[in-house]
Short mmCIF file of C-alpha atoms in Angstrom, two decimals:
data_model
loop_
_atom_site.label_atom_id
_atom_site.label_comp_id
_atom_site.label_asym_id
_atom_site.label_seq_id
_atom_site.Cartn_x
_atom_site.Cartn_y
_atom_site.Cartn_z
CA MET S 5 234.45 56.50 22.15
CA LEU S 6 236.58 54.20 24.28
CA THR S 7 240.09 53.40 23.30
CA ASN S 8 241.15 51.59 26.41
CA LEU S 9 239.09 48.77 28.09
CA PHE S 10 239.53 49.94 31.42
CA ASP S 11 238.66 53.65 30.50
CA ALA S 12 235.72 55.35 32.10
CA PHE S 13 234.42 53.05 34.35
CA PRO S 14 230.81 54.23 34.66
CA ASP S 15 230.00 56.26 37.75
CA ALA S 16 226.96 54.09 38.09
CA ALA S 17 228.92 50.91 38.53
CA VAL S 18 228.10 50.46 42.18
CA ARG S 19 226.66 47.31 43.59
CA GLY S 20 222.87 46.64 42.64
CA VAL S 21 222.68 49.23 39.80
CA GLN S 22 222.14 47.83 36.41
CA GLU S 23 224.89 46.50 34.26
CA THR S 24 226.69 48.78 31.85
CA VAL S 25 227.07 47.55 28.38
CA GLU S 26 228.99 49.32 25.64
CA ASP S 27 229.59 48.47 22.10
CA LEU S 28 233.32 48.44 21.03
CA LEU S 29 232.78 47.51 17.48
CA SER S 30 229.57 46.94 15.56
CA ARG S 31 229.76 45.43 12.27
CA PRO S 32 227.26 43.38 10.17
CA ASP S 33 228.85 40.06 11.32
CA VAL S 34 230.35 40.75 14.68
CA ARG S 35 229.60 42.81 17.75
CA ILE S 36 232.18 43.56 20.34
CA GLU S 37 230.82 44.50 23.83
CA ARG S 38 232.40 45.65 27.02
CA ILE S 39 230.16 44.79 29.84
CA ILE S 40 230.59 45.80 33.54
CA SER S 41 228.66 43.76 36.35
CA THR S 42 228.61 44.96 39.88
CA GLY S 43 227.14 42.11 41.80
CA GLN S 44 224.23 41.56 39.40
CA ALA S 45 222.71 37.99 38.39
CA SER S 46 220.28 36.92 36.11
CA PRO S 47 216.74 36.94 37.69
CA PRO S 48 215.45 33.74 39.14
CA GLY S 49 214.46 31.24 36.51
CA PHE S 50 215.68 33.56 33.82
CA TRP S 51 217.78 32.00 30.95
CA TYR S 52 219.61 33.73 28.16
CA SER S 53 218.81 32.19 24.79
CA GLN S 54 220.35 33.98 21.78
CA PRO S 55 220.00 33.84 18.20
CA GLN S 56 223.69 34.53 17.74
CA GLY S 57 226.87 32.87 19.17
CA GLU S 58 228.79 34.47 21.94
CA TRP S 59 232.62 34.08 22.77
CA VAL S 60 232.87 35.76 26.38
CA MET S 61 235.75 36.51 28.57
CA VAL S 62 235.92 37.71 32.07
CA VAL S 63 238.81 40.27 32.18
CA GLN S 64 238.64 41.31 35.80
CA GLY S 65 236.44 40.07 38.64
CA ALA S 66 234.56 36.82 38.69
CA ALA S 67 231.27 35.34 37.75
CA GLY S 68 229.17 32.00 38.08
CA LEU S 69 227.99 30.92 35.01
CA HIS S 70 225.25 28.29 34.54
CA ILE S 71 224.97 26.35 31.38
CA GLU S 72 221.57 24.41 30.89
CA HIS S 73 222.06 20.71 31.46
CA GLU S 74 225.29 21.14 33.19
CA GLU S 75 225.29 19.98 36.74
CA GLN S 76 227.92 22.45 38.37
CA GLU S 77 228.22 26.08 37.63
CA ARG S 78 231.46 27.19 36.03
CA VAL S 79 233.25 29.72 37.63
CA LEU S 80 234.92 32.43 35.58
CA ARG S 81 237.95 34.43 36.77
CA ALA S 82 240.21 36.83 35.22
CA GLY S 83 241.33 35.56 31.77
CA ASP S 84 238.71 32.66 31.64
CA PHE S 85 236.67 32.39 28.34
CA ILE S 86 233.99 30.45 26.95
CA ASN S 87 232.15 30.03 23.61
CA LEU S 88 228.44 29.93 23.81
CA PRO S 89 226.94 28.70 20.71
CA ALA S 90 223.75 30.28 19.55
CA GLN S 91 220.63 28.89 21.46
CA VAL S 92 222.71 27.37 24.34
CA ARG S 93 220.64 28.49 27.47
CA HIS S 94 222.72 30.04 30.18
CA ARG S 95 222.57 32.25 33.13
CA VAL S 96 224.57 34.27 35.35
CA ASN S 97 224.27 32.94 38.83
CA TRP S 98 226.42 35.74 40.48
CA THR S 99 229.00 38.33 39.89
CA SER S 100 231.54 39.47 42.21
CA SER S 101 230.51 41.93 45.07
CA GLU S 102 234.24 42.75 45.74
CA GLU S 103 235.15 44.49 42.57
CA PRO S 104 233.29 45.25 39.19
CA THR S 105 233.35 42.22 36.77
CA LEU S 106 234.53 43.24 33.32
CA TRP S 107 233.47 40.97 30.43
CA LEU S 108 234.39 41.29 26.82
CA ALA S 109 231.79 39.69 24.60
CA VAL S 110 232.18 38.98 20.77
CA HIS S 111 228.77 38.26 19.25
CA TYR S 112 229.03 36.40 16.01
CA ASP S 113 226.66 34.54 13.42
CA LEU S 114 224.38 37.70 13.94
CA PRO S 115 220.89 37.07 12.54
CA GLN S 116 220.38 39.26 9.40
CA GLN S 117 217.69 41.28 10.74
CA GLU S 118 220.08 42.34 13.57
CA SER S 119 222.70 43.61 11.18
CA LYS S 120 223.62 47.15 10.98
CA MET Z 18 242.30 23.87 23.90
CA LEU Z 19 243.04 26.98 26.02
CA THR Z 20 240.24 28.11 28.58
CA ASN Z 21 242.22 30.94 30.00
CA LEU Z 22 244.01 33.88 28.05
CA PHE Z 23 247.03 33.47 30.37
CA ASP Z 24 247.18 29.79 30.26
CA ALA Z 25 250.30 27.78 28.61
CA PHE Z 26 252.59 30.86 27.77
CA PRO Z 27 254.51 28.95 25.32
CA ASP Z 28 257.96 27.79 26.22
CA ALA Z 29 259.22 29.28 23.01
CA ALA Z 30 258.18 32.86 24.30
CA VAL Z 31 261.52 34.17 24.48
CA ARG Z 32 262.94 37.11 22.87
CA GLY Z 33 263.73 36.76 19.32
CA VAL Z 34 261.86 33.65 18.69
CA GLN Z 35 258.71 33.76 16.40
CA GLU Z 36 255.49 35.09 17.71
CA THR Z 37 252.97 32.44 18.89
CA VAL Z 38 249.50 32.63 17.44
CA GLU Z 39 246.56 30.44 18.61
CA ASP Z 40 242.88 30.41 17.50
CA LEU Z 41 240.51 30.89 20.44
CA LEU Z 42 237.54 30.81 18.20
CA SER Z 43 237.14 29.90 14.55
CA ARG Z 44 233.99 30.50 12.86
CA PRO Z 45 232.91 31.38 9.21
CA ASP Z 46 232.39 34.90 9.97
CA VAL Z 47 234.81 35.54 12.89
CA ARG Z 48 238.29 34.46 14.11
CA ILE Z 49 239.59 35.20 17.67
CA GLU Z 50 243.36 34.70 18.19
CA ARG Z 51 245.73 35.10 20.91
CA ILE Z 52 249.20 36.29 19.86
CA ILE Z 53 252.19 36.42 22.14
CA SER Z 54 255.21 38.62 21.09
CA THR Z 55 258.41 38.75 22.85
CA GLY Z 56 260.08 41.77 21.33
CA GLN Z 57 259.32 41.10 17.64
CA ALA Z 58 258.78 43.81 15.23
CA SER Z 59 257.42 43.90 11.57
CA PRO Z 60 260.58 43.45 9.29
CA PRO Z 61 261.80 46.83 7.86
CA GLY Z 62 259.49 47.93 5.18
CA PHE Z 63 256.98 45.46 5.71
CA TRP Z 64 253.29 46.37 5.93
CA TYR Z 65 250.48 43.96 6.99
CA SER Z 66 247.59 44.67 4.56
CA GLN Z 67 244.67 42.20 5.19
CA PRO Z 68 241.41 41.42 3.23
CA GLN Z 69 239.52 41.14 6.56
CA GLY Z 70 238.97 43.71 9.48
CA GLU Z 71 240.87 43.33 12.59
CA TRP Z 72 239.83 44.63 16.21
CA VAL Z 73 242.90 44.18 18.20
CA MET Z 74 243.59 44.73 21.93
CA VAL Z 75 247.05 44.61 23.96
CA VAL Z 76 246.04 42.68 27.24
CA GLN Z 77 249.60 42.84 28.58
CA GLY Z 78 252.88 44.26 27.59
CA ALA Z 79 253.13 47.10 24.98
CA ALA Z 80 253.73 47.77 21.39
CA GLY Z 81 254.14 50.45 18.95
CA LEU Z 82 251.70 50.30 16.08
CA HIS Z 83 252.45 52.48 12.85
CA ILE Z 84 249.39 52.98 10.48
CA GLU Z 85 250.20 54.19 7.22
CA HIS Z 86 249.69 57.81 6.51
CA GLU Z 87 249.79 58.36 10.22
CA GLU Z 88 252.52 60.69 11.38
CA GLN Z 89 253.01 59.21 14.70
CA GLU Z 90 253.17 55.61 15.80
CA ARG Z 91 250.40 54.50 18.27
CA VAL Z 92 251.71 53.27 21.57
CA LEU Z 93 249.37 50.33 22.87
CA ARG Z 94 249.54 49.48 26.53
CA ALA Z 95 247.35 47.10 28.61
CA GLY Z 96 243.77 47.39 27.56
CA ASP Z 97 244.28 49.72 24.41
CA PHE Z 98 242.39 48.40 21.60
CA ILE Z 99 242.22 49.60 17.90
CA ASN Z 100 240.03 48.74 14.89
CA LEU Z 101 241.84 48.23 11.85
CA PRO Z 102 239.52 48.02 8.71
CA ALA Z 103 240.23 45.72 5.96
CA GLN Z 104 243.19 46.98 3.74
CA VAL Z 105 244.49 49.41 6.14
CA ARG Z 106 248.19 49.11 6.08
CA HIS Z 107 250.04 48.92 9.33
CA ARG Z 108 253.10 47.58 10.93
CA VAL Z 109 254.38 46.95 14.33
CA ASN Z 110 257.44 48.85 14.97
CA TRP Z 111 258.26 47.33 18.33
CA THR Z 112 256.87 45.06 21.09
CA SER Z 113 258.11 45.13 24.74
CA SER Z 114 261.41 43.51 25.66
CA GLU Z 115 260.58 43.59 29.22
CA GLU Z 116 257.69 41.09 29.16
CA PRO Z 117 255.69 39.19 26.66
CA THR Z 118 253.06 41.24 24.88
CA LEU Z 119 249.67 39.48 24.67
CA TRP Z 120 247.24 40.38 21.98
CA LEU Z 121 243.59 39.53 21.56
CA ALA Z 122 242.75 39.85 17.85
CA VAL Z 123 239.18 39.80 16.51
CA HIS Z 124 239.18 39.13 12.71
CA TYR Z 125 235.92 39.74 11.05
CA ASP Z 126 234.55 40.37 7.28
CA LEU Z 127 236.51 37.38 6.34
CA PRO Z 128 236.81 36.79 2.80
CA GLN Z 129 234.66 33.76 1.73
CA GLN Z 130 237.69 31.68 0.51
CA GLU Z 131 239.09 31.83 4.09
CA SER Z 132 235.88 30.76 5.67
CA LYS Z 133 235.93 27.30 7.42
#
């Protein structure tokens, strides 16, 4: 069990390997995740569209976030956060290839069937 | 409205003045706060005892957290997080006097009467 956000950066965190996602808290009404990206992006044409809301912050690194119907992507750097209400389609255009990008994501308004 | 966790450190953030607390997200089932401490501690004999759960991380700075029935205080430094279930009595013995201590707190299991 992690106790520090910067602990145990996975060995697999090298460019091109899959993102690493770990639960930091899992409750019926909220789930907090640490996500580590190492240059990944959403596949071409892929959009996230989630039944729950997501508040997400880039703690370290950088990412380009594209929200549907917005002309320009949003560039998120250390400390930048954004709230993505449920069903808001978005995709990650890029994440830094210079260093791991560490995200903190708080999922809320969880659908009942996903509750634990 | 803040968009970066390090934005707009309040002018009042000088040692001895009250802590600064700002909502980053407020939803019926979750509330995310930024808290900036500048050397404050809980008053002698005071314990926090909250009806909701709280997941809290020190992003910058340092703090000594005392959880009731634990012999030793927990020292939290950058990246350290802890989950405080509802009703777990705790107090902040100290926060850094060297630099502001920036906390990110996620309150969950909110009582219905506190929902917005």
